[in-house]
mmCIF file of C-alpha atoms in Angstrom:
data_model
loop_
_atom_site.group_PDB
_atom_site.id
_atom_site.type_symbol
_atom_site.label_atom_id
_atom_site.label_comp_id
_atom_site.label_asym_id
_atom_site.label_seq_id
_atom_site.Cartn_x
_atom_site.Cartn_y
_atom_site.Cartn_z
ATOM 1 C CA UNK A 1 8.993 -13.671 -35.619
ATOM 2 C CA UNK A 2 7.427 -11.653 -32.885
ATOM 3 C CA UNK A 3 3.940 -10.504 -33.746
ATOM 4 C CA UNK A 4 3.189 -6.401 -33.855
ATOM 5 C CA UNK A 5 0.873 -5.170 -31.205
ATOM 6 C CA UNK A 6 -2.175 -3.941 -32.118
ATOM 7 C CA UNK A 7 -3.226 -2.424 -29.082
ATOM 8 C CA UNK A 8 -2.130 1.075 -27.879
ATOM 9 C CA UNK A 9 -1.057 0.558 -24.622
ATOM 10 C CA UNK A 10 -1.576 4.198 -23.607
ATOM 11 C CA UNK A 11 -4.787 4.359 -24.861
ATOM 12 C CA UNK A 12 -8.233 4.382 -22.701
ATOM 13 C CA UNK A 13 -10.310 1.940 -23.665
ATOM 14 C CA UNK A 14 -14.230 2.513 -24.213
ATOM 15 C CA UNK A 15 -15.945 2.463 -21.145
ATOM 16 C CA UNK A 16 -13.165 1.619 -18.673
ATOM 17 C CA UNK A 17 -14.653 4.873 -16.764
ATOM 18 C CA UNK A 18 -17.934 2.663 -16.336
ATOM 19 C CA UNK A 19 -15.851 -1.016 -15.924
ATOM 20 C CA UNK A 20 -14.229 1.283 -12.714
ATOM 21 C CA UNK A 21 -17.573 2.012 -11.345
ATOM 22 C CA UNK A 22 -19.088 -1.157 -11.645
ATOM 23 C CA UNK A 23 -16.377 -3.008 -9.754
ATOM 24 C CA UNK A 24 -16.382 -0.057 -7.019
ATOM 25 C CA UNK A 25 -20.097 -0.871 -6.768
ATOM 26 C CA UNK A 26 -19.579 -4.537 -6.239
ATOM 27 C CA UNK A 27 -17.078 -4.361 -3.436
ATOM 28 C CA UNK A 28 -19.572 -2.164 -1.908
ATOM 29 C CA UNK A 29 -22.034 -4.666 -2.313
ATOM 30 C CA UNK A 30 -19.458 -7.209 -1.162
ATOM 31 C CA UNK A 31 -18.602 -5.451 1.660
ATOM 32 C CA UNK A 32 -21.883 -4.389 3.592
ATOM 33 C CA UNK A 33 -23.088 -7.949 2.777
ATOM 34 C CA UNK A 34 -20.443 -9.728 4.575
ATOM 35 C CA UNK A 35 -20.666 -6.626 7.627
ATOM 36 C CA UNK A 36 -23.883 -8.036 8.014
ATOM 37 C CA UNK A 37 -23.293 -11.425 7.964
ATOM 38 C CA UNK A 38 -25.423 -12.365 5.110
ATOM 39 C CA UNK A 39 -24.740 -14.824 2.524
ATOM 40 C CA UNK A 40 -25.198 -14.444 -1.260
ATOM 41 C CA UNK A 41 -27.786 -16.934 -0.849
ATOM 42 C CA UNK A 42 -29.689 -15.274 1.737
ATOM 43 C CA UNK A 43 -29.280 -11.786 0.273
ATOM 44 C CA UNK A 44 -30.785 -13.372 -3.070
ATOM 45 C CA UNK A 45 -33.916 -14.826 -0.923
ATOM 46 C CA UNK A 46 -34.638 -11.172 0.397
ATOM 47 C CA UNK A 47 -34.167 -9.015 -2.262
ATOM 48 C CA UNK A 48 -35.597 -11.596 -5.175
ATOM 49 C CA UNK A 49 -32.190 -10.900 -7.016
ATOM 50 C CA UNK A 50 -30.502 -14.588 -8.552
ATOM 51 C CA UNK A 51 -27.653 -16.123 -6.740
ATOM 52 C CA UNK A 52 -26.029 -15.398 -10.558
ATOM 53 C CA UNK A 53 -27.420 -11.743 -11.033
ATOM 54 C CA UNK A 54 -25.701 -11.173 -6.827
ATOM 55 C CA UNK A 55 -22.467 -12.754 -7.980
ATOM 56 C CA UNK A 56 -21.967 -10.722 -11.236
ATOM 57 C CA UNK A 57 -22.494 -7.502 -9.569
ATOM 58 C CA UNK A 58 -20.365 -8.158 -6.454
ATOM 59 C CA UNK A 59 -17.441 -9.024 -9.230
ATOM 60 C CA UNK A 60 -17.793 -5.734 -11.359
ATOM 61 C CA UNK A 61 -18.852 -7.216 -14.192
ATOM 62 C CA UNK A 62 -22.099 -6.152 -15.062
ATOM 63 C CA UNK A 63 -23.489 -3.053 -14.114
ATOM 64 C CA UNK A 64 -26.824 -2.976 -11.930
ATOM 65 C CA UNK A 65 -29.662 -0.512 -12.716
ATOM 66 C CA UNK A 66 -30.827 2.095 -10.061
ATOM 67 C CA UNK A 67 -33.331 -0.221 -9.542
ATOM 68 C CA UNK A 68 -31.619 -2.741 -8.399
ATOM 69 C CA UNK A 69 -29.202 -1.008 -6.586
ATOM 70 C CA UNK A 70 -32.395 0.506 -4.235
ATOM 71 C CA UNK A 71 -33.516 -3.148 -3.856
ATOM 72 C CA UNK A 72 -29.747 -4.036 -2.852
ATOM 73 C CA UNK A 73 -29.955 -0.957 -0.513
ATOM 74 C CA UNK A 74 -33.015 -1.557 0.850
ATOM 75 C CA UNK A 75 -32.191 -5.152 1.945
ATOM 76 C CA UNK A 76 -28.776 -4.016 3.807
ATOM 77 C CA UNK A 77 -29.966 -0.854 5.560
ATOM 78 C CA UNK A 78 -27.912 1.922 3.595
ATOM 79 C CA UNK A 79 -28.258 5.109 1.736
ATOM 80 C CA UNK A 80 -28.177 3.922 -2.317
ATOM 81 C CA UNK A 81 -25.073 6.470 -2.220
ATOM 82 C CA UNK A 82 -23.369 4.504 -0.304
ATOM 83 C CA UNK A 83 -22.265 2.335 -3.016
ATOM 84 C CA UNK A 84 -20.805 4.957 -4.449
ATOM 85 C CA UNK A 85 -18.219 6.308 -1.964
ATOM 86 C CA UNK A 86 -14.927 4.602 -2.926
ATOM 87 C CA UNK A 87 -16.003 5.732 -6.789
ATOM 88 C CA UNK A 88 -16.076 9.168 -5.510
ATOM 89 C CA UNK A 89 -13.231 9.614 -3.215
ATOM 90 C CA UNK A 90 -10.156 11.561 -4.539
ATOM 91 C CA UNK A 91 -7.027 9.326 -4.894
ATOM 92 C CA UNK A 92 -3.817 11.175 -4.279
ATOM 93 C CA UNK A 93 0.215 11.116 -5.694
ATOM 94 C CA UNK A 94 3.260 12.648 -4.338
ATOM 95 C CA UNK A 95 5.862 13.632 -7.052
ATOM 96 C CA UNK A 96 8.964 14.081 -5.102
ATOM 97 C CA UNK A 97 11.795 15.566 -7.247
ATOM 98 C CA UNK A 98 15.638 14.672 -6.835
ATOM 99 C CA UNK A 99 16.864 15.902 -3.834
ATOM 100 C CA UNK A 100 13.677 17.497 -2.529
ATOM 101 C CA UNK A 101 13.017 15.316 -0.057
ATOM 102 C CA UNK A 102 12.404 16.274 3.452
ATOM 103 C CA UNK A 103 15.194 15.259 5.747
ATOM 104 C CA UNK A 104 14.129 14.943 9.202
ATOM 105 C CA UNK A 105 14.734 13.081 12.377
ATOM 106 C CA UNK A 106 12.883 9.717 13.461
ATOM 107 C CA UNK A 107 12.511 8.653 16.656
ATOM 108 C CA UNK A 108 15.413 6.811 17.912
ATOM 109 C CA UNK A 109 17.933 7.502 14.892
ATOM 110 C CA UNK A 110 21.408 7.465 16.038
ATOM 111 C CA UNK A 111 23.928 10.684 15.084
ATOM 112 C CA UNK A 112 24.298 11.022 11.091
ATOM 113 C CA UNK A 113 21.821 8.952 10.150
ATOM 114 C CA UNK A 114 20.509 11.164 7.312
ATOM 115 C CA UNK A 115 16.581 10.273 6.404
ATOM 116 C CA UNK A 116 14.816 11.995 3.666
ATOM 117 C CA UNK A 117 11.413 11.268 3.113
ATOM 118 C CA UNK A 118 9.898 10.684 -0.355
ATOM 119 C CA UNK A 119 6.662 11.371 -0.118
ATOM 120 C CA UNK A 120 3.479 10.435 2.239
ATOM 121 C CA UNK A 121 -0.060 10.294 1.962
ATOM 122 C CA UNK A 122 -2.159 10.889 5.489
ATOM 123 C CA UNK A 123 -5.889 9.010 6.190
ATOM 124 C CA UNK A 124 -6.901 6.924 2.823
ATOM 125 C CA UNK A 125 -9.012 4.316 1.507
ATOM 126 C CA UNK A 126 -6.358 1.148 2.129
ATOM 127 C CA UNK A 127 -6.316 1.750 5.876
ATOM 128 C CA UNK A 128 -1.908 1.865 5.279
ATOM 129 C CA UNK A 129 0.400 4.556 6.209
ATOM 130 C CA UNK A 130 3.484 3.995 3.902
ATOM 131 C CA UNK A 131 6.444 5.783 4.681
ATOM 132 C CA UNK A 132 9.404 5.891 1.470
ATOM 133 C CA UNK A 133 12.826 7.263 2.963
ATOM 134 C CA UNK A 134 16.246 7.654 1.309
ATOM 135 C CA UNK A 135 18.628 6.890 4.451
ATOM 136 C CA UNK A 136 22.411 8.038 3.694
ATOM 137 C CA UNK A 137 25.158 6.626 6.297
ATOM 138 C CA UNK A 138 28.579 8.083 6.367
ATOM 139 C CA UNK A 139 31.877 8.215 7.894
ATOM 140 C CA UNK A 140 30.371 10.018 10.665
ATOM 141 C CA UNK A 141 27.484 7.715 10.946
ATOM 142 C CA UNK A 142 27.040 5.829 14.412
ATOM 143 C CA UNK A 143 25.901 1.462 14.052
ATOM 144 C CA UNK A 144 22.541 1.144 15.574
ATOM 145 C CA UNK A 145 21.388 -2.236 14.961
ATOM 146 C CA UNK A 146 18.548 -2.086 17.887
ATOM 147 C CA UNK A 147 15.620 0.031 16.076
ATOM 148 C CA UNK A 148 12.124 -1.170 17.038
ATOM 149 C CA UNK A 149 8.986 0.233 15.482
ATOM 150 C CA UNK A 150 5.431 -0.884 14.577
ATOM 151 C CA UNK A 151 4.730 -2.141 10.803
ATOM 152 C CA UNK A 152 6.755 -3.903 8.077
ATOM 153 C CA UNK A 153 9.794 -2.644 6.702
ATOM 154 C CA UNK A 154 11.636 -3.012 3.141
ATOM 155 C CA UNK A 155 14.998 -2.014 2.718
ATOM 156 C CA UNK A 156 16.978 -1.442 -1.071
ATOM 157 C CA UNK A 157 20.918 -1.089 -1.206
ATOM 158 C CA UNK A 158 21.483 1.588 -3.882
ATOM 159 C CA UNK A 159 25.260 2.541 -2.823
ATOM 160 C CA UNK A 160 27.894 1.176 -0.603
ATOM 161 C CA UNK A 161 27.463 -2.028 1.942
ATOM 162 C CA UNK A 162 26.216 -2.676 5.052
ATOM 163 C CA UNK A 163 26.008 -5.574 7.402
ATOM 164 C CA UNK A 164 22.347 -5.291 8.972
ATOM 165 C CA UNK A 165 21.255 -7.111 11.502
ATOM 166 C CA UNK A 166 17.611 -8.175 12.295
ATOM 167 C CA UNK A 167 16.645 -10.078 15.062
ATOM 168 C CA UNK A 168 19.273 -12.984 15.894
ATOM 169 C CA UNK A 169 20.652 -12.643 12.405
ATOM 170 C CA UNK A 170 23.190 -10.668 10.072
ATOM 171 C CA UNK A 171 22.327 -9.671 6.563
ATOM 172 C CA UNK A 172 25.538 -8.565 4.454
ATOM 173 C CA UNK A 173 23.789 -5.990 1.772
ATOM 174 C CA UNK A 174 25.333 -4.959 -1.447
ATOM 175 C CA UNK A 175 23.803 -2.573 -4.117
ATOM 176 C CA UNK A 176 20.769 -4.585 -5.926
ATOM 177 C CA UNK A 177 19.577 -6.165 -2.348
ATOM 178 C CA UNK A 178 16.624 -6.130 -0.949
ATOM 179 C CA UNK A 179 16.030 -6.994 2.701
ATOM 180 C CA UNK A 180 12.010 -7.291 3.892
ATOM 181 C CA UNK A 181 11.103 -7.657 7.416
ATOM 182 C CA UNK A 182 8.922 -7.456 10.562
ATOM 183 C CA UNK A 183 10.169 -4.134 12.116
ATOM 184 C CA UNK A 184 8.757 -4.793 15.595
ATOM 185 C CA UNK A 185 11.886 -6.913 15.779
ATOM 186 C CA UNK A 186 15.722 -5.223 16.413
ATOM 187 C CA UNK A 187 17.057 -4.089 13.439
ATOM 188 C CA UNK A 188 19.863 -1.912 11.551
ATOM 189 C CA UNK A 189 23.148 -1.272 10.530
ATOM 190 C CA UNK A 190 25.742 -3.421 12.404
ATOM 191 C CA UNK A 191 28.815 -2.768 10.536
ATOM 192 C CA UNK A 192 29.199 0.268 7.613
ATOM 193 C CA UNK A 193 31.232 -2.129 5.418
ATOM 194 C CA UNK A 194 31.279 0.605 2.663
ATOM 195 C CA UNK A 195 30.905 4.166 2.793
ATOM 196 C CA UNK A 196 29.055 6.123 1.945
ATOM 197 C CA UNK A 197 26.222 3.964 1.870
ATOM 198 C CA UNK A 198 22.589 4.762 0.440
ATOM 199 C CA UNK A 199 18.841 2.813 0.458
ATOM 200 C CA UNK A 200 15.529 3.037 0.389
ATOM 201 C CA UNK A 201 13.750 2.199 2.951
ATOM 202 C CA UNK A 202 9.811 1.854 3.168
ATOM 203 C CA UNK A 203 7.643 1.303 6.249
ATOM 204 C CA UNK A 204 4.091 0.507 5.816
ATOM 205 C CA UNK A 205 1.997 0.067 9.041
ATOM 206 C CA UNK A 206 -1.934 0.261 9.750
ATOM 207 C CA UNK A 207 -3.340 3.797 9.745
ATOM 208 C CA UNK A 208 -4.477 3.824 13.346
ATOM 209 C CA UNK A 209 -1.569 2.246 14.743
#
């Protein structure tokens, strides 16, 4: 007999605000630490923090007084707000409704290959440019198996079938498939099996590629 839940899961738990900031704070920590090529060890020895106390904050899971943060500071050379940044910066979502996407023309697409982008998001935090397109191929779409482009590439078969190559090698893809892949290699449709043909494809690649 399955047991009832007694959690909400749509509810916000008590102090997840503060559990949020506290691990922000500790990748900060983290990450200044290691640009300086300190060890936890070390960084204990100069600030007079334990090897324990540096751990728990670096993790998120306890949350350091101002305090200690200034001494943490102090040793690594930055502003106290510093820690703080990633906490602070806005975090964006696209909402891109059925059939609003923008359909435009890549470099290198062939005649009738129909792209619509989903959605993008400019300079962030990850350092990724991710790039969600809905690509339709018709009867009046040309083969191209020969794109090249920077980044990593997954495709989704929602309609139709296509044979698409990558590299030395032919993928047949059927609704439900799922095809990931280096795009710096040749790629694309070989042979439009079944028409029309739909899928998602997403291309991530570093942001100053």
């Amino acid at each position: 007999m399955a047991s009832k839940l007694t959690q909400d899961p749509h509810s916000t738990r008590n102090g997840e605000r503060e559990k949020v900031l506290e691990v922000a704070i500790g990748r900060e920590v983290r990450a200044f630490r290691r640009q300086q090529e300190i060890t936890v060890a070390e960084l204990a020895q100069i600030t007079g923090l334990s090897i324990g106390m540096l751990s728990k904050i670096e993790n998120g899971n306890t949350s350091p007084s101002l305090t200690t943060l200034q001494t943490l500071a102090n040793a690594l050379s930055v502003p106290l707000t510093s820690f703080f940044r990633r906490f602070e910066e806005s975090r964006q979502a696209v909402h891109t409704k059925s059939g609003e996407g923008v359909s435009i023309d890549r470099e290198g697409t062939r005649a009738n290959h129909q792209y619509n982008l989903l959605g993008h998001i400019g300079a962030n935090a990850s350092g990724v440019i991710v790039e969600p397109y809905l690509i339709t191929l018709t009867e009046e779409s040309d083969v191209f198996p020969t794109f090249q482009h920077g980044g990593i590439e997954t495709i989704y078969m929602l309609e139709g079938e296509v044979d698409y190559r990558h590299g030395d090698e032919v993928y047949p893809l059927k609704p439900g498939d799922t095809l990931f892949f280096d795009a710096d290699s040749p790629h694309g449709p070989e042979k439009l099996v079944i028409l029309p043909a739909r899928y998602i494809s997403v291309i991530s690649y570093p942001q100053n590629a």
